[in-house]
Every structure is written in structure tokens, then in C-alpha cells.
Short mmCIF file of N, CA, C and O in Angstrom, two decimals:
data_model
loop_
_atom_site.label_atom_id
_atom_site.label_comp_id
_atom_site.label_asym_id
_atom_site.label_seq_id
_atom_site.Cartn_x
_atom_site.Cartn_y
_atom_site.Cartn_z
N LEU W 5 -202.92 -30.09 -91.52
CA LEU W 5 -201.47 -30.42 -91.40
C LEU W 5 -200.54 -29.87 -92.57
O LEU W 5 -199.46 -28.92 -92.25
N ALA W 6 -201.00 -29.79 -93.67
CA ALA W 6 -200.30 -29.63 -94.86
C ALA W 6 -200.20 -27.87 -94.80
O ALA W 6 -199.14 -27.22 -95.17
N LEU W 7 -201.36 -27.28 -94.47
CA LEU W 7 -201.49 -25.84 -94.34
C LEU W 7 -200.38 -25.20 -93.21
O LEU W 7 -199.80 -24.28 -93.22
N GLN W 8 -200.20 -26.15 -92.05
CA GLN W 8 -199.53 -25.45 -90.93
C GLN W 8 -198.00 -25.77 -91.43
O GLN W 8 -197.41 -25.03 -91.11
N LEU W 9 -197.68 -26.81 -92.29
CA LEU W 9 -196.27 -26.90 -92.72
C LEU W 9 -196.03 -25.86 -93.66
O LEU W 9 -194.77 -25.32 -93.58
N ASP W 10 -197.03 -25.53 -94.52
CA ASP W 10 -196.86 -24.34 -95.57
C ASP W 10 -196.58 -23.13 -94.76
O ASP W 10 -195.61 -22.25 -95.03
N TYR W 11 -197.14 -23.05 -93.78
CA TYR W 11 -197.26 -21.76 -93.04
C TYR W 11 -195.83 -21.72 -92.07
O TYR W 11 -195.13 -20.59 -92.12
N LEU W 12 -195.33 -22.93 -91.82
CA LEU W 12 -194.05 -22.78 -90.88
C LEU W 12 -192.79 -22.78 -91.77
O LEU W 12 -191.63 -22.57 -91.37
N SER W 13 -192.74 -23.28 -93.14
CA SER W 13 -191.90 -23.44 -94.14
C SER W 13 -191.02 -22.25 -94.17
O SER W 13 -189.87 -22.06 -94.17
N VAL W 14 -191.75 -20.96 -94.35
CA VAL W 14 -191.13 -19.72 -94.73
C VAL W 14 -190.37 -19.12 -93.49
O VAL W 14 -188.92 -18.94 -93.71
N PRO W 15 -190.72 -19.23 -92.18
CA PRO W 15 -190.04 -18.78 -91.08
C PRO W 15 -188.95 -19.91 -90.83
O PRO W 15 -187.76 -19.58 -90.42
N GLY W 16 -189.16 -20.96 -91.15
CA GLY W 16 -188.04 -22.04 -90.99
C GLY W 16 -186.93 -21.89 -91.94
O GLY W 16 -185.81 -22.12 -91.60
N ILE W 17 -187.28 -21.58 -93.12
CA ILE W 17 -186.26 -21.64 -94.25
C ILE W 17 -185.44 -19.94 -93.53
O ILE W 17 -184.13 -20.13 -93.85
N ALA W 18 -186.11 -19.04 -93.24
CA ALA W 18 -185.45 -17.92 -92.82
C ALA W 18 -184.70 -18.04 -91.70
O ALA W 18 -183.54 -17.65 -91.33
N LEU W 19 -185.01 -19.06 -90.61
CA LEU W 19 -184.19 -19.26 -89.53
C LEU W 19 -182.81 -20.21 -89.92
O LEU W 19 -181.98 -19.73 -89.49
N GLY W 20 -183.33 -20.90 -91.09
CA GLY W 20 -181.99 -21.71 -91.25
C GLY W 20 -180.91 -20.99 -91.89
O GLY W 20 -179.66 -20.94 -91.66
N VAL W 21 -181.41 -19.91 -92.75
CA VAL W 21 -180.56 -18.78 -93.33
C VAL W 21 -179.78 -18.01 -92.16
O VAL W 21 -178.74 -17.72 -92.36
N LEU W 22 -180.52 -17.69 -91.19
CA LEU W 22 -179.88 -16.83 -90.10
C LEU W 22 -178.95 -17.72 -89.37
O LEU W 22 -177.87 -17.12 -89.07
N ILE W 23 -179.32 -19.04 -89.20
CA ILE W 23 -178.25 -19.88 -88.48
C ILE W 23 -177.07 -19.98 -89.38
O ILE W 23 -175.94 -20.02 -88.62
N GLN W 24 -177.10 -20.31 -90.48
CA GLN W 24 -175.97 -20.46 -91.47
C GLN W 24 -175.25 -19.25 -91.55
O GLN W 24 -174.02 -19.07 -91.39
N ARG W 25 -175.87 -17.92 -91.47
CA ARG W 25 -175.13 -16.43 -91.60
C ARG W 25 -174.43 -16.55 -90.09
O ARG W 25 -173.12 -16.06 -90.26
N VAL W 26 -174.99 -16.78 -88.90
CA VAL W 26 -174.12 -16.66 -87.86
C VAL W 26 -173.00 -17.68 -87.85
O VAL W 26 -171.91 -17.11 -87.30
N ALA W 27 -173.24 -18.86 -88.24
CA ALA W 27 -172.13 -19.92 -88.40
C ALA W 27 -170.97 -19.31 -89.07
O ALA W 27 -169.86 -19.55 -88.78
N GLU W 28 -171.47 -18.68 -90.16
CA GLU W 28 -170.26 -17.98 -91.25
C GLU W 28 -169.48 -16.86 -90.28
O GLU W 28 -168.23 -16.78 -90.52
N ILE W 29 -170.20 -16.20 -89.59
CA ILE W 29 -169.69 -15.11 -88.81
C ILE W 29 -168.80 -15.70 -87.75
O ILE W 29 -167.77 -15.02 -87.67
N CYS W 30 -169.19 -16.56 -87.03
CA CYS W 30 -168.04 -17.21 -86.19
C CYS W 30 -167.07 -17.85 -86.70
O CYS W 30 -165.90 -17.61 -86.05
N GLU W 31 -167.27 -18.45 -87.88
CA GLU W 31 -166.03 -19.04 -88.77
C GLU W 31 -165.06 -17.91 -88.63
O GLU W 31 -163.75 -18.04 -88.79
N GLN W 32 -165.44 -16.81 -89.47
CA GLN W 32 -164.80 -15.76 -89.92
C GLN W 32 -163.86 -15.17 -88.51
O GLN W 32 -162.75 -14.51 -88.55
N GLN W 33 -164.93 -14.90 -87.37
CA GLN W 33 -164.20 -14.26 -86.17
C GLN W 33 -162.97 -15.47 -85.67
O GLN W 33 -162.22 -14.97 -84.98
N ILE W 34 -163.27 -16.65 -85.58
CA ILE W 34 -162.16 -17.41 -85.39
C ILE W 34 -161.05 -17.36 -86.13
O ILE W 34 -159.81 -17.06 -85.60
N VAL W 35 -160.91 -17.08 -87.40
CA VAL W 35 -159.80 -16.98 -88.39
C VAL W 35 -159.34 -15.65 -88.06
O VAL W 35 -158.04 -15.59 -87.91
N GLN W 36 -160.07 -14.69 -87.76
CA GLN W 36 -159.40 -13.18 -87.49
C GLN W 36 -158.74 -13.19 -85.98
O GLN W 36 -157.66 -12.90 -85.94
N VAL W 37 -159.32 -14.03 -84.80
CA VAL W 37 -158.54 -14.07 -83.84
C VAL W 37 -157.17 -14.73 -83.93
O VAL W 37 -156.36 -14.52 -83.32
N LYS W 38 -157.30 -16.15 -84.63
CA LYS W 38 -156.14 -16.63 -85.01
C LYS W 38 -154.94 -15.86 -85.43
O LYS W 38 -153.82 -16.03 -85.21
N GLU W 39 -155.34 -15.21 -86.62
CA GLU W 39 -154.24 -14.21 -87.13
C GLU W 39 -153.69 -13.14 -86.36
O GLU W 39 -152.66 -12.92 -86.30
N LYS W 40 -154.69 -12.68 -85.37
CA LYS W 40 -154.15 -11.49 -84.44
C LYS W 40 -153.34 -12.17 -83.41
O LYS W 40 -152.24 -11.79 -83.24
N ARG W 41 -153.50 -13.35 -82.97
CA ARG W 41 -152.83 -14.05 -82.05
C ARG W 41 -151.45 -14.36 -82.84
O ARG W 41 -150.40 -14.19 -81.94
N GLN W 42 -151.57 -14.92 -83.81
CA GLN W 42 -150.27 -15.40 -84.41
C GLN W 42 -149.33 -13.99 -84.69
O GLN W 42 -148.06 -14.02 -84.49
N THR W 43 -149.87 -13.00 -85.21
CA THR W 43 -149.26 -11.63 -85.53
C THR W 43 -148.61 -11.18 -84.16
O THR W 43 -147.35 -10.50 -84.23
N HIS W 44 -149.47 -11.01 -82.96
CA HIS W 44 -148.98 -10.65 -82.06
C HIS W 44 -147.83 -11.45 -81.28
O HIS W 44 -146.84 -11.18 -80.91
N ALA W 45 -147.91 -12.93 -81.38
CA ALA W 45 -146.75 -13.85 -81.05
C ALA W 45 -145.52 -13.64 -81.80
O ALA W 45 -144.55 -13.43 -81.20
N THR W 46 -145.74 -13.38 -83.16
CA THR W 46 -144.46 -13.14 -84.12
C THR W 46 -143.71 -11.98 -83.62
O THR W 46 -142.58 -11.63 -83.52
N THR W 47 -144.64 -10.71 -83.40
CA THR W 47 -144.11 -9.38 -82.95
C THR W 47 -143.26 -9.44 -81.72
O THR W 47 -142.40 -8.95 -81.48
N MET W 48 -143.92 -9.93 -80.75
CA MET W 48 -143.39 -10.27 -79.26
C MET W 48 -142.21 -11.07 -79.46
O MET W 48 -141.03 -10.61 -78.87
N GLU W 49 -142.12 -12.17 -80.06
CA GLU W 49 -140.94 -12.75 -80.11
C GLU W 49 -139.84 -12.27 -81.07
O GLU W 49 -138.51 -12.17 -80.65
N THR W 50 -140.11 -11.28 -81.85
CA THR W 50 -139.11 -10.53 -82.46
C THR W 50 -138.71 -9.33 -81.89
O THR W 50 -137.39 -9.22 -81.74
N GLN W 51 -139.40 -8.96 -80.78
CA GLN W 51 -139.08 -7.70 -79.97
C GLN W 51 -138.13 -8.38 -78.82
O GLN W 51 -137.10 -7.96 -78.59
N ARG W 52 -138.48 -9.74 -78.50
CA ARG W 52 -137.47 -10.46 -77.50
C ARG W 52 -136.09 -10.71 -78.19
O ARG W 52 -135.02 -10.70 -77.44
N GLN W 53 -136.20 -11.01 -79.43
CA GLN W 53 -135.01 -11.27 -80.05
C GLN W 53 -134.08 -9.86 -79.97
O GLN W 53 -132.70 -10.05 -80.07
N GLU W 54 -134.57 -8.92 -80.55
CA GLU W 54 -133.94 -7.80 -80.90
C GLU W 54 -133.46 -7.13 -79.47
O GLU W 54 -132.04 -7.02 -79.39
N ASN W 55 -134.12 -7.31 -78.36
CA ASN W 55 -133.57 -6.94 -77.03
C ASN W 55 -132.37 -7.91 -76.57
O ASN W 55 -131.79 -7.27 -75.93
N ALA W 56 -132.69 -9.17 -76.81
CA ALA W 56 -131.37 -10.14 -76.38
C ALA W 56 -130.37 -9.70 -77.05
O ALA W 56 -129.15 -9.52 -76.56
N THR W 57 -130.36 -9.28 -78.45
CA THR W 57 -129.35 -8.95 -78.99
C THR W 57 -128.50 -7.57 -78.60
O THR W 57 -127.41 -7.44 -78.37
N ASN W 58 -129.37 -6.55 -78.52
CA ASN W 58 -129.05 -5.12 -77.84
C ASN W 58 -128.57 -5.44 -76.52
O ASN W 58 -127.73 -4.87 -76.01
N GLU W 59 -129.22 -6.22 -75.58
CA GLU W 59 -128.65 -6.39 -74.46
C GLU W 59 -127.28 -7.04 -74.26
O GLU W 59 -126.50 -6.56 -73.49
N ILE W 60 -127.19 -8.10 -74.99
CA ILE W 60 -125.63 -8.64 -75.07
C ILE W 60 -124.71 -7.48 -75.43
O ILE W 60 -123.84 -7.44 -74.85
N THR W 61 -125.17 -6.82 -76.29
CA THR W 61 -123.98 -5.97 -76.92
C THR W 61 -123.73 -4.84 -75.69
O THR W 61 -122.48 -4.66 -75.61
N LEU W 62 -124.67 -4.34 -75.22
CA LEU W 62 -124.57 -3.20 -74.25
C LEU W 62 -123.88 -3.90 -73.06
O LEU W 62 -122.94 -3.29 -72.42
N GLU W 63 -124.28 -5.05 -72.50
CA GLU W 63 -123.78 -5.73 -71.41
C GLU W 63 -122.22 -5.94 -71.64
O GLU W 63 -121.14 -6.03 -70.69
N ASP W 64 -121.86 -6.39 -73.06
CA ASP W 64 -120.45 -6.83 -73.04
C ASP W 64 -119.46 -5.51 -73.10
O ASP W 64 -118.68 -5.42 -72.77
N ASN W 65 -120.18 -4.43 -73.72
CA ASN W 65 -119.32 -2.93 -73.54
C ASN W 65 -119.49 -2.63 -71.97
O ASN W 65 -118.21 -2.30 -71.77
N TYR W 66 -120.27 -2.75 -71.16
CA TYR W 66 -120.02 -2.48 -69.86
C TYR W 66 -119.05 -3.18 -69.26
O TYR W 66 -118.09 -2.80 -68.47
N GLU W 67 -119.00 -4.68 -69.68
CA GLU W 67 -118.01 -5.64 -69.28
C GLU W 67 -116.73 -5.35 -69.30
O GLU W 67 -115.81 -5.38 -68.58
N CYS W 68 -116.43 -4.79 -70.65
CA CYS W 68 -115.25 -4.37 -71.23
C CYS W 68 -114.74 -3.36 -70.31
O CYS W 68 -113.55 -3.18 -69.90
N ILE W 69 -115.49 -2.23 -70.06
CA ILE W 69 -115.05 -1.04 -69.26
C ILE W 69 -114.92 -1.36 -67.89
O ILE W 69 -113.64 -1.06 -67.40
N ILE W 70 -115.62 -2.48 -67.18
CA ILE W 70 -115.26 -2.68 -65.97
C ILE W 70 -114.00 -3.39 -65.92
O ILE W 70 -113.18 -3.35 -64.89
N THR W 71 -113.72 -4.34 -66.91
CA THR W 71 -112.41 -5.19 -66.83
C THR W 71 -111.28 -4.18 -66.96
O THR W 71 -110.31 -4.31 -66.47
N LEU W 72 -111.36 -3.00 -67.77
CA LEU W 72 -110.30 -2.22 -67.85
C LEU W 72 -110.03 -1.32 -66.80
O LEU W 72 -108.98 -1.16 -66.14
N MET W 73 -111.17 -1.09 -65.90
CA MET W 73 -110.94 -0.36 -64.69
C MET W 73 -110.14 -1.32 -63.59
O MET W 73 -109.57 -0.72 -62.82
N ARG W 74 -110.61 -2.81 -63.87
CA ARG W 74 -110.00 -3.68 -62.88
C ARG W 74 -108.58 -3.80 -62.97
O ARG W 74 -107.74 -3.95 -62.03
N GLN W 75 -108.05 -3.62 -64.37
CA GLN W 75 -106.91 -3.55 -64.54
C GLN W 75 -106.03 -2.30 -64.27
O GLN W 75 -104.53 -2.16 -64.34
N ASP W 76 -106.53 -1.31 -64.24
CA ASP W 76 -106.04 0.13 -63.94
C ASP W 76 -105.45 0.17 -62.64
O ASP W 76 -106.01 -0.23 -61.51
N SER W 77 -104.35 0.85 -62.56
CA SER W 77 -103.71 1.13 -61.22
C SER W 77 -103.94 2.45 -60.79
O SER W 77 -103.39 2.63 -59.60
N SER W 78 -103.95 3.39 -61.63
CA SER W 78 -104.26 4.68 -60.99
C SER W 78 -105.65 5.49 -60.62
O SER W 78 -106.50 4.85 -61.39
N VAL W 79 -105.75 5.97 -59.70
CA VAL W 79 -107.01 6.55 -59.29
C VAL W 79 -107.69 7.73 -60.52
O VAL W 79 -108.71 7.53 -60.82
N GLU W 80 -106.67 8.18 -61.13
CA GLU W 80 -107.07 9.24 -62.32
C GLU W 80 -107.72 8.40 -63.43
O GLU W 80 -108.69 8.81 -63.90
N SER W 81 -107.17 7.31 -63.50
CA SER W 81 -107.68 6.45 -64.82
C SER W 81 -109.07 5.84 -64.34
O SER W 81 -109.90 5.89 -65.18
N LEU W 82 -109.15 5.35 -63.10
CA LEU W 82 -110.42 4.86 -62.56
C LEU W 82 -111.46 6.27 -62.77
O LEU W 82 -112.48 5.83 -63.12
N ARG W 83 -111.11 7.37 -62.37
CA ARG W 83 -112.01 8.38 -62.44
C ARG W 83 -112.47 8.91 -63.70
O ARG W 83 -113.67 9.23 -63.85
N GLU W 84 -111.58 8.50 -64.71
CA GLU W 84 -112.00 8.87 -66.15
C GLU W 84 -112.85 7.86 -66.77
O GLU W 84 -113.77 8.12 -67.45
N LYS W 85 -112.85 6.81 -66.26
CA LYS W 85 -113.53 5.64 -66.73
C LYS W 85 -114.89 5.35 -65.86
O LYS W 85 -115.85 4.87 -66.59
N LEU W 86 -114.95 5.97 -64.81
CA LEU W 86 -116.27 5.72 -64.12
C LEU W 86 -117.47 6.51 -64.89
O LEU W 86 -118.45 5.78 -64.95
N PRO W 87 -117.39 7.69 -65.46
CA PRO W 87 -118.52 8.02 -66.20
C PRO W 87 -118.98 7.14 -67.31
O PRO W 87 -119.92 6.85 -67.72
N GLN W 88 -117.70 6.58 -68.00
CA GLN W 88 -118.14 5.60 -68.98
C GLN W 88 -118.92 4.52 -68.55
O GLN W 88 -119.79 3.91 -69.34
N ALA W 89 -118.45 3.87 -67.50
CA ALA W 89 -119.39 2.76 -66.76
C ALA W 89 -120.76 3.26 -66.44
O ALA W 89 -121.48 2.28 -66.72
N LEU W 90 -120.78 4.46 -65.95
CA LEU W 90 -122.09 4.84 -65.64
C LEU W 90 -122.94 5.00 -66.88
O LEU W 90 -124.28 4.84 -66.82
N GLU W 91 -122.39 5.50 -67.72
CA GLU W 91 -123.19 5.76 -69.25
C GLU W 91 -123.59 4.52 -69.60
O GLU W 91 -124.54 4.32 -70.24
N ALA W 92 -122.72 3.53 -69.47
CA ALA W 92 -122.76 2.00 -70.03
C ALA W 92 -124.23 1.55 -69.18
O ALA W 92 -125.13 0.81 -69.90
N LEU W 93 -124.07 1.54 -67.92
CA LEU W 93 -125.24 1.23 -67.18
C LEU W 93 -126.56 1.76 -67.80
O LEU W 93 -127.64 1.36 -67.85
N ASP W 94 -126.62 3.16 -67.66
CA ASP W 94 -127.55 4.05 -68.31
C ASP W 94 -128.27 3.51 -69.55
O ASP W 94 -129.33 3.52 -69.83
N LYS W 95 -127.31 3.17 -70.34
CA LYS W 95 -127.84 2.47 -71.99
C LYS W 95 -128.52 1.08 -71.61
O LYS W 95 -129.65 0.93 -72.15
N ILE W 96 -127.93 0.43 -70.67
CA ILE W 96 -128.62 -0.90 -70.45
C ILE W 96 -129.97 -0.72 -69.80
O ILE W 96 -131.06 -1.45 -70.06
N LYS W 97 -129.97 0.22 -68.81
CA LYS W 97 -131.22 0.64 -68.32
C LYS W 97 -132.41 0.89 -69.31
O LYS W 97 -133.49 0.67 -69.25
N GLY W 98 -131.78 1.88 -70.21
CA GLY W 98 -132.60 2.54 -71.31
C GLY W 98 -133.09 1.44 -72.23
O GLY W 98 -134.26 1.50 -72.81
N GLU W 99 -132.36 0.43 -72.59
CA GLU W 99 -132.57 -0.72 -73.22
C GLU W 99 -133.88 -1.40 -72.69
O GLU W 99 -134.68 -2.03 -73.18
N TYR W 100 -133.72 -1.73 -71.35
CA TYR W 100 -134.68 -2.40 -70.61
C TYR W 100 -135.95 -1.74 -70.55
O TYR W 100 -137.21 -2.24 -70.90
N ARG W 101 -135.86 -0.48 -70.57
CA ARG W 101 -137.26 0.30 -70.38
C ARG W 101 -137.76 0.40 -71.90
O ARG W 101 -139.06 0.33 -72.05
N ARG W 102 -136.98 0.59 -72.91
CA ARG W 102 -137.37 0.61 -74.20
C ARG W 102 -138.16 -0.83 -74.51
O ARG W 102 -139.33 -0.80 -75.00
N PHE W 103 -137.58 -2.04 -74.20
CA PHE W 103 -138.03 -3.07 -74.34
C PHE W 103 -139.42 -3.32 -73.70
O PHE W 103 -140.41 -3.70 -74.43
N TYR W 104 -139.41 -2.91 -72.58
CA TYR W 104 -140.76 -2.85 -71.64
C TYR W 104 -141.88 -2.20 -72.23
O TYR W 104 -142.90 -2.41 -72.37
N GLN W 105 -141.49 -0.85 -72.66
CA GLN W 105 -142.57 -0.17 -73.39
C GLN W 105 -143.06 -0.55 -74.67
O GLN W 105 -144.29 -0.64 -74.89
N GLU W 106 -142.06 -1.08 -75.51
CA GLU W 106 -142.50 -1.69 -76.45
C GLU W 106 -143.40 -2.78 -76.64
O GLU W 106 -144.60 -2.98 -77.24
N SER W 107 -143.11 -3.72 -75.60
CA SER W 107 -143.89 -4.79 -75.27
C SER W 107 -145.17 -4.52 -74.76
O SER W 107 -146.15 -5.25 -74.92
N MET W 108 -145.33 -3.66 -73.54
CA MET W 108 -146.54 -3.11 -73.21
C MET W 108 -147.50 -2.38 -74.54
O MET W 108 -148.65 -2.69 -74.43
N ASP W 109 -146.88 -1.64 -75.33
CA ASP W 109 -147.32 -1.13 -76.48
C ASP W 109 -148.04 -2.17 -77.21
O ASP W 109 -149.42 -2.25 -77.66
N GLU W 110 -147.36 -3.20 -77.54
CA GLU W 110 -147.96 -4.32 -78.37
C GLU W 110 -149.04 -5.03 -77.72
O GLU W 110 -149.98 -5.49 -78.25
N THR W 111 -148.73 -5.20 -76.34
CA THR W 111 -149.81 -5.90 -75.65
C THR W 111 -151.27 -5.10 -75.65
O THR W 111 -152.36 -5.71 -75.79
N ARG W 112 -150.91 -4.05 -75.35
CA ARG W 112 -152.26 -3.03 -75.41
C ARG W 112 -152.94 -3.19 -76.65
O ARG W 112 -154.10 -2.98 -76.71
N SER W 113 -151.90 -2.81 -77.78
CA SER W 113 -152.54 -3.07 -79.28
C SER W 113 -153.33 -4.27 -79.39
O SER W 113 -154.45 -4.28 -80.03
N PHE W 114 -152.66 -5.35 -78.97
CA PHE W 114 -153.51 -6.84 -79.06
C PHE W 114 -154.67 -6.85 -78.36
O PHE W 114 -156.03 -7.30 -78.81
N ASP W 115 -154.61 -6.46 -77.11
CA ASP W 115 -155.74 -6.35 -76.30
C ASP W 115 -157.07 -5.45 -77.06
O ASP W 115 -158.08 -5.82 -77.06
N SER W 116 -156.60 -4.35 -77.63
CA SER W 116 -157.60 -3.47 -78.09
C SER W 116 -158.17 -3.89 -79.31
O SER W 116 -159.42 -4.02 -79.59
N ALA W 117 -157.27 -4.69 -80.15
CA ALA W 117 -157.80 -5.55 -81.36
C ALA W 117 -158.68 -6.52 -81.21
O ALA W 117 -159.75 -6.86 -81.74
N MET W 118 -158.36 -7.32 -79.92
CA MET W 118 -159.38 -8.24 -79.52
C MET W 118 -160.86 -7.89 -79.20
O MET W 118 -161.63 -8.35 -79.58
N ARG W 119 -160.63 -6.85 -78.34
CA ARG W 119 -161.87 -6.20 -78.14
C ARG W 119 -162.67 -5.61 -79.15
O ARG W 119 -163.90 -5.81 -79.14
N ALA W 120 -162.10 -5.20 -80.27
CA ALA W 120 -162.60 -4.53 -81.47
C ALA W 120 -163.27 -5.93 -82.16
O ALA W 120 -164.38 -5.52 -82.72
N LEU W 121 -162.74 -7.25 -82.24
CA LEU W 121 -163.37 -8.17 -82.83
C LEU W 121 -164.66 -8.69 -82.20
O LEU W 121 -165.39 -9.25 -82.67
N LEU W 122 -164.73 -8.21 -81.07
CA LEU W 122 -165.80 -8.63 -80.04
C LEU W 122 -167.04 -7.83 -80.64
O LEU W 122 -168.09 -8.40 -80.32
#
């Protein structure tokens, strides 16, 4: 029995070291995933806030132009302001597209980072 215990102690110690190392790797993995998630959440929130600020500014500009158009009484003045209103709408559309693209890029980057950690 003593010989069997001596024979098994070396593989048992090696197995214990292996299990401990695997546990350390798992803990490191958990920490890295939490950091990546937090970074992703922070970046997305920053992008949302920037988009909201830009959106408000652009939509206020558009509303100002439309209000001026409502107050105009001449067709010539309306024709002059119509390109401005259309340009303001294009800027709003561009902001939506920019935000969408940045969000998708960040999400793809996050997805790639998560896959790399696996």
C-alpha cells in the first residue's frame, strides 16, 4: 500500500498543479472578459451621448429653418430656404448613419475581442 501511495503521489501532485494552473487561467479569463465588457459598455454609452448631443443640435437647426419657412410669405424666399432645409435633413441623416456605423464597428470589435479571448 505504501508503494502504491508513493507511486501515485507524483502524478497526484502534477495533477494538483495542473488543476491550480487551469483555475488561475479561468480567473484571468473572467477578469479580462469583465474588463472588455466594461470598456465596451463605456464606449457605447459615450457614443450614445455624443449622438444625442449632435442630434439635438442638428434637429434644432432644422426646426429653425422650418419655422422661418412657415413665417415667410413669398415663394422666392421659400425657394431660397428649401435647399437649406434639405441640407439640414441630409446632415441629420448623415449623423444617424455615422452613429450606426460607429456602433457597429464597436460591436464588431467587441465580438472579435471576445472570440480572441476564447
